[in-house]
Every structure is written in structure tokens, then in C-alpha cells.
Amino acid sequence: MNVVAIGGDLPVKVGTREPQGERITLAEGSTTDDEVQRKAAAYARQPTVWAAAPQPERGPGAVRRTLDLIRIATGVLVLAIVPPVVLTLVFGNPAGLIPSGEQFTEFRAANLAWHIPDLVVHTVAAVLWLCWLATAVLLVGSLLSLAGGWRLPRWRLPAPVHRMLFGLAGTAVVAVVTTPHGGGSAPAPAVASAGTTDLQQGTVTVLVGEERFSYRVKRGDSLSKIARKWLGDADRWPEICRLNRHQHQAGGARLTDCDLIRPGWQLRLPDDARQPGAGTEPERRVPAPRPPVAAPADPPVTAPSPPPSSPPPSTSATPSATASPQPSTSDDGIHLPSGTVVTWTLAAAISTVVALLWRQRSRRRIATGSSIELPAPRLPEPVDTIHRHARHRPGTPTTTVLPARPIGFDGPGTPGAVRGLILAALTTGAPDDPDHRAEVVIDRATCTDLFGPGLTGWPRLHITADFTDTINTVDARILHRARILEEHNLDTLAAVRDTAPAEEALPPILLIATATDASAEHARITLRLGTELDITAALIGPWRDGTTHQITADGHTTAQDGHSPLLPEQVDVLDRGDALALLATIREAHTGQTATTEPSQPEWPDPSQLEPVTQPVEQNTGEPTAEPGTVAPVRIRVLGAPRIDGITRPGNNLRAKAAELAVFLACHPDGADTDTIGEHLLGDVRLRQAKQQVHTNASNLRHVLARAGGLNPGGYLLKRGTTSRYRFDTATVTVDLWQLRDLLQRARLTPAPDRTDLLQQACDLYTAPLADGHDYEWIDPHREAVRRWASEAHLLLAEDLLAATPQKAVDILAKAITLDPYREDLYQAAMRAHHALGDSDGIRTVLRALTKALTDLDAEPDPKTIDLANQLRAGLMRPGRASGQNAPLPNSGH
């Protein structure tokens, strides 16, 4: 029995000894009152005060102890003797597995001294002997730990070997050494582990800054799980281990092994730790002991202040903060840090929209003053994240996402769910399937509530002045569709689509309004009539005349009042900011218009008015800058299939991921750090493994570059600077992409005829898209930017050659149209080139090719393009004009 003596010269024994200002715990799960706590803490500061050893429980009888010892001895002998005997009987004497020096010499000389089967047998035998030896050492160490408290040093082994050996040894120790419940004194159960050791039921005190929390851990928890719950990153468990190593704990113990943390201990976490939403209760903050007799009153209970919010992720190659929340995926869909939940169906539809977006952007000419730089700007963060995750799990966008009847939305997830339904409707259908390209009708007030002010509509998103205008718009659509049904003497629109495919497209219509507005008699009649004509409604609030679904914050749905569900169990829920970013992308993909519309025919500076360039532009031209006598510069080609020229020396081949790393660094001339590279190239791999793979692939790339240019330690691929960014050494590496960029930049500043030479070099460089044949998930923005550069180079070169050599201009433009088939100004220039040759049929052929190409975008040629074709052909058909004679061209707009 422990005795607490206060005053006098009697020995003082308290339940624990802790530094000043920390909590005093006399027993697990209980604390002293203020008076005892203050005096116990005061005595605890004396250097000779230690906790009294607990009285041992009454052990088992002599017979029971004898049986336990026999069982333990038998198990140890079995593990120590049986495996060696079996291995010796099967494989023979282990000394024979070690080859002699003569055998090594013969093997190196002939490579035939050992047959492959013998080599395999010897290898398997050696591995089994090593496993037994490691198990025996761990077993002996466990016995020593039980007998005298001595512990083996922790082995630093690779993860697979660590799991195998310690798993085998742990199984052996548990099966052989563990005594039955109720035996003699045993060590207190461990409650936390770094990686795989299970936690026993217990409570630890979590310290975050000046705040304390009682945290109950359960079997299966680990430091990595604690790091994930409190820090948002399971890989940060070593930080917790470092903060608590060698800190005094209850009973005078110290944390020396992160695999062993006992109940009642205190666990300090980094200052940016956040309280999990469940399983954590704030603990009273106990003030430090002070000399006055009266104990101070407890301060009010406070919760830890949350750390400052992380900045939004950058769209450049700069990595986001380590502690910033990351998107995750599940069977339900993609979960963004903002709370947005995107189902896989909508994610696949957005991925299709992104592909359409690149085609629309290729139609626009690079505006005057636009920067021709790398890396190319990325898509908005939500769009880019959804697109990248959808590529890992491709799916087919559905064409039936709208409810069959008007439906009410109620619950905390209503605004996000309605936004998700709007985006799902706007992403249905393809340009060649107009009957399924749904349209949305919404009044301005409801639109402002959902998306904020300033949103404008387009042909598939109709924003009306008020709800009355919305109902009138829907009434007009109902009358129009009813008239078409009457003309064909049919009952449904599906029958019209099947029997009269030439009829105009009649896509589904989604009406968005509040349930209060839709409760008027006129609105109820309109919604009832529209149900049979592919017109439905999503109503915000309980819908008394139909079905209402309760929507949770994470998008789970439940039909109310026993109605049959009209929505799936999981729907899309979008944050307002994410929804606006997605709407802007969808709008641009549908119409080709952006928030800041670029001019389709920009005015380029007159080259004759430019100052001649007397000094070279300070850009990386791709020319070697190494001193004579050093290693030869290596040329990397990323336009077309990625490859390295001039590989002549023997060695390992270039790995697929190393080639992707080369393309990524070519697109980022300033380099990128390991985290950023891992995020883009290895997004589906855990952070630590991704870093290791990045280093491995960088080493392989450096090795292959040395095969082409010669041994160059520290060159080719650099990793220097305070940020430790990987980048190519411009003195020893040239990249064709950088040459294309610099040639086009110099051409924009150089007058003719020197400009023509630069443009010709740029056109000769671009023969295929960036990383052709490789569908890297991050490549699209860079590939489209480079495609636009190449198209611009071909167009400018054709304009320079049109007056002197129109046939060459026609050939250059034909190549440019093949590389970028949706860019309308290329077709306009081709028409002028055919006009210069007197080829009227060529002009008509070019116009037909443009019309056919734009059908992929659900678009038609610009009226100015059609007028230009008619004017050019009319000029060639004038009486008395001979074929091949040049005539004045219509105003080209340049």
C-alpha cells in the first residue's frame, strides 16, 4: 500500500513524479484534488522522491508456475531446434551453401559452374536460414526483456523485411512465452505504436500548445492514425515521436521506443494539430503549482485555437503546404477540401468537358502581348483535381441525370445538391447528340442565392428576370413541344426522336426555383404539363405536391413521407467557389467564350516598324554553353515521342517514369521540388513512396543522360538550392521545346526577312504534339499551349511567304491544319493562299473542311469566314480574269 506523508522527516511516496506545471496523475483515469495535487507536485520536485513500487499480486501456486515454465521451455526448444533440423535434412549442411573461392572463380570465368536450379535451391535455403536466425535472435531478446527488462536495439530494416521478421518473431513470442491471465506481474500494456503495433484500450493526455485533451485510444490505433486524425497526414507520425522521445512520464518512465506508449502518458503534438471531430474531450487545464497554500482556481475550459487556414493551392509548380488538406476519393466519388463531393458520373462528364475545352481554345489566336512561357497555366484547381482523379477511374457519363418528376430538396446539403444537379444537367450529352444536351432555366434571385451575383447565362443556361418570366419561358417550350407532337401524331418526345430524326433537337429542360414560388396554381399546372415533355424541376424547400428528399451535407439522400426515391442514394454536393470554377469551364467548352474574351483577329505589330534586333535575346536558345573540352551537351526531344539523342554507351535503359520526368522538367525550365513532381507524376502513390520513386527515376534519367553525353558527376540533372528543386543544367542539356519557345519569342521581335528564317526553324521543330503517344495526366495544358505556339508559327510563316510563294504558303497551312484542325484563322489564311493561286475549288474545299471539323464542337464557321470565302471565289470568277493571276485580297483583318 502506497503512503503519502506530508511534513516531517518521513519518506515521501507519491504516485508519480512530473516536471513543474504538468498534470499530476496518481493512477490511471483518476486525479487528486487541488490540495493534494499542489503538495504532491511540491514534493515531486525533490530529487530523491520516487514512486513507491506497487505491491505484487499474489502469484499462482507452485504447480501452475512449474507448468508455465515447462511450457515456455518446450516452446523455446521447439523454435530453437526443430527448424535447424528440418533445414539440415532438406538442404544439407548449411556450411555447404557458402561457395568457395574456387567456385566463385569458375562461376565468373564460365558462367556455367552453377546450374540455375542449383542456384535457386541454394538461394531459398540461405533465405530460410537467415529468417530462422533473425527469429531466434528476436526470441532471445524477448526472453531477456521479460527476465531482466533489457531491450534489443531497434532494427532499421526495409519495410517488407521488417514486417516479415517482426511478425514471425511476435507470433512466436505470443504463442510460446505469454503466461495465462492472472499470472505474475506483467508489464503494462502498450497503447500506441508507430506503424503496426495495436493499441490496447486506454487514455492518453494529448498536449497541443498550452491546451490538454483526454484522448481515448482503441485496439488498432497507431501513431500514424493519431497523426492522420490530429495533423491530417499519417506520414507525420515521426514528428510526434521526436517531440516525446526521452520525456519523463508517469512512474518515472521515459519514451525511448515509439512502439511502446503506455496508458496515462502524455503525448505532445505539433502546434498545428487540430482537435478531431469526435472521440476527443477537452480536459481541464491545471495551473502550475505555486507556493501559496490556497490552490488557484481553475481557469475556464478552452478549446485549442485552430491554426490559420492554408492558402489556396497554387496553380504553378510550387507545392502546397504539407499540412494543407488534400482531396480524397472513395466509392462515392471525389471529396475536395472545400466539402465538395463529386460523384464518379459527374467526374467523367467533367473530364469529357475538359477535352472539349482544349478544342475550343485551339480556335483562338494568341493575342498580342501574350506571354509565350513555360510552364503553361493550368486549369482551375477544382477542375484540374477532378479531371486528374477521373483519369484513374474512367467512366461513361450518363444521359439521364434529371429526376423524372419535380422534386423538392430539403436539408443542410440542399444548396450544394442543387448546384450539383445544375452542373450534371449542363454536362450531359455530346455535340453529336443534341437531344440529350439538357438546358437549365433559373430566375435571377435563385441564381444569386446559389452562385452569388454576376453570373451570366449562355444557350444552355437561361437566367430569367424573375420566377414569372421563368414560368412564361417554360410555358412557351411546352406549347412548342406539344405542337410538334401534334404534327407527328405521336405521344412522346422519344417517339419523335425515333421516327423523325430530322426534327429539331428537343433536349430535357431543368427548372430551378424555390418550392414557395412553385406552389402557385399556375406554376403547379406548368410543372404537371411539363412532366410528359421532358421538363422537370428541382425546387428548393419541401415540395408538398410531390416528393421531397432530405439531403445531408455530404450528399446522401432520403425520400420523405414514404415516397419512392427519385434520386440516387449519393448525389453531387458542390461548394459555391468550386461550382463557379466548373461553370466557367463548362461555359468556355460550350461557347468558346471566357470571362475576358480574347480577340479572334488580334492586330499584330507591323514588322517593318520594329527596330532591328542587334543583340541576342537573353533566353535559353538550347545551344550548348559548356566550355570546350567538357562533356558533350545532350539533346532531349519532347516534341513527338520523348527520347534522348546520341545514346552510345552501354547501361540501363530509360524507364517510363524517368521519361515522364524528363518531359515534366522540360515543361518546367525553372525546375520543381520532389513533392510537386510526386504529386503530378505519382498522384496515386503514398507521399513517402512517391518521394523515393522520384529519386529513383531521377537517378535513372541522370544515368541515361550520361550514356549520351559522357560521365558528368553533378551535371545534366541538377538538384540544388534552398528549395532542392530538380532542373536540367542548361550548360549540358538542350531541349527542343525550349528552342521552339525561344524561336517564336525572337520572331515576334524581329523584322523580315530574318523573321522568316526563325519561323521556318520553329515549324521544322514541331512535327508532332508534345509527348505524342503518352497520355500523362498533367500534360494537357502544356500540350495545348505548345500546339498553339506551333500553329502561330505556321500562320505567321505563311503570311510572310504568301506574296512571293503562295504554293509554299498553301503547303505550310495544310500542315498547320493537320496539327490544329479547329483553328479557324488557319482556314481563312488557307483560303487567301488558294485565292493567290487562282484555285476556286481549293477555297470551297477548305470551307467544307472547316465546317466538318467544327461539328465536333457543335459550332459553325464564323459568318466572317463564310463571307470571306464568297468574296474570294467571286473575285476569281470575274470575267476576263485568268487563272493564277493575283487579285487584291479582301481585308484580312491583320
Short mmCIF file of N, CA and C in Angstrom, two decimals, residues 329-334 343-345 347-349 351 386-396 684 777:
data_model
loop_
_atom_site.label_atom_id
_atom_site.label_comp_id
_atom_site.label_asym_id
_atom_site.label_seq_id
_atom_site.Cartn_x
_atom_site.Cartn_y
_atom_site.Cartn_z
N THR A 329 -10.56 10.23 -52.44
CA THR A 329 -11.54 9.53 -53.25
C THR A 329 -12.13 8.36 -52.45
N SER A 330 -13.32 7.96 -52.84
CA SER A 330 -13.98 6.82 -52.24
C SER A 330 -14.92 6.25 -53.29
N ASP A 331 -15.66 5.22 -52.91
CA ASP A 331 -16.63 4.65 -53.83
C ASP A 331 -17.71 5.66 -54.20
N ASP A 332 -17.98 6.63 -53.30
CA ASP A 332 -18.99 7.64 -53.59
C ASP A 332 -18.53 8.65 -54.63
N GLY A 333 -17.23 8.95 -54.65
CA GLY A 333 -16.74 9.94 -55.60
C GLY A 333 -15.50 10.63 -55.07
N ILE A 334 -15.31 11.87 -55.50
CA ILE A 334 -14.13 12.66 -55.15
C ILE A 334 -14.53 13.68 -54.10
N THR A 343 -19.58 12.93 -57.62
CA THR A 343 -19.71 11.50 -57.92
C THR A 343 -18.89 11.16 -59.16
N TRP A 344 -18.60 9.87 -59.32
CA TRP A 344 -17.78 9.46 -60.45
C TRP A 344 -18.47 9.72 -61.79
N THR A 345 -19.79 9.71 -61.79
CA THR A 345 -20.51 10.01 -63.03
C THR A 345 -20.27 11.44 -63.48
N ALA A 347 -17.79 13.32 -62.47
CA ALA A 347 -16.35 13.47 -62.73
C ALA A 347 -16.02 13.05 -64.15
N ALA A 348 -16.61 11.94 -64.62
CA ALA A 348 -16.36 11.51 -66.00
C ALA A 348 -16.90 12.53 -66.99
N ALA A 349 -18.06 13.13 -66.68
CA ALA A 349 -18.62 14.15 -67.57
C ALA A 349 -17.74 15.39 -67.62
N SER A 351 -14.51 15.45 -67.12
CA SER A 351 -13.33 15.08 -67.89
C SER A 351 -13.60 15.20 -69.39
N ILE A 386 -10.45 17.23 -60.24
CA ILE A 386 -11.47 16.27 -60.67
C ILE A 386 -11.04 15.56 -61.94
N HIS A 387 -10.46 16.29 -62.87
CA HIS A 387 -10.02 15.69 -64.14
C HIS A 387 -8.94 14.66 -63.90
N ARG A 388 -7.96 14.97 -63.03
CA ARG A 388 -6.87 14.02 -62.78
C ARG A 388 -7.37 12.75 -62.09
N HIS A 389 -8.28 12.90 -61.11
CA HIS A 389 -8.79 11.72 -60.43
C HIS A 389 -9.69 10.90 -61.35
N ALA A 390 -10.44 11.56 -62.22
CA ALA A 390 -11.33 10.82 -63.13
C ALA A 390 -10.54 9.98 -64.11
N ARG A 391 -9.30 10.38 -64.43
CA ARG A 391 -8.49 9.60 -65.36
C ARG A 391 -8.06 8.28 -64.74
N HIS A 392 -7.96 8.24 -63.39
CA HIS A 392 -7.61 6.98 -62.73
C HIS A 392 -8.79 6.01 -62.65
N ARG A 393 -9.98 6.57 -62.77
CA ARG A 393 -11.17 5.73 -62.69
C ARG A 393 -12.14 6.17 -63.78
N PRO A 394 -11.85 5.84 -65.04
CA PRO A 394 -12.69 6.32 -66.13
C PRO A 394 -14.09 5.72 -66.07
N GLY A 395 -15.04 6.50 -66.46
CA GLY A 395 -16.43 6.04 -66.52
C GLY A 395 -17.14 6.67 -67.69
N THR A 396 -18.36 6.27 -67.92
CA THR A 396 -19.14 6.79 -69.03
C THR A 396 -20.16 7.76 -68.50
N ASP A 684 -1.22 8.79 -57.32
CA ASP A 684 -1.92 7.70 -56.66
C ASP A 684 -1.02 6.90 -55.73
N GLU A 777 -1.25 12.45 -67.12
CA GLU A 777 -2.43 13.12 -66.59
C GLU A 777 -2.23 14.62 -66.42
#
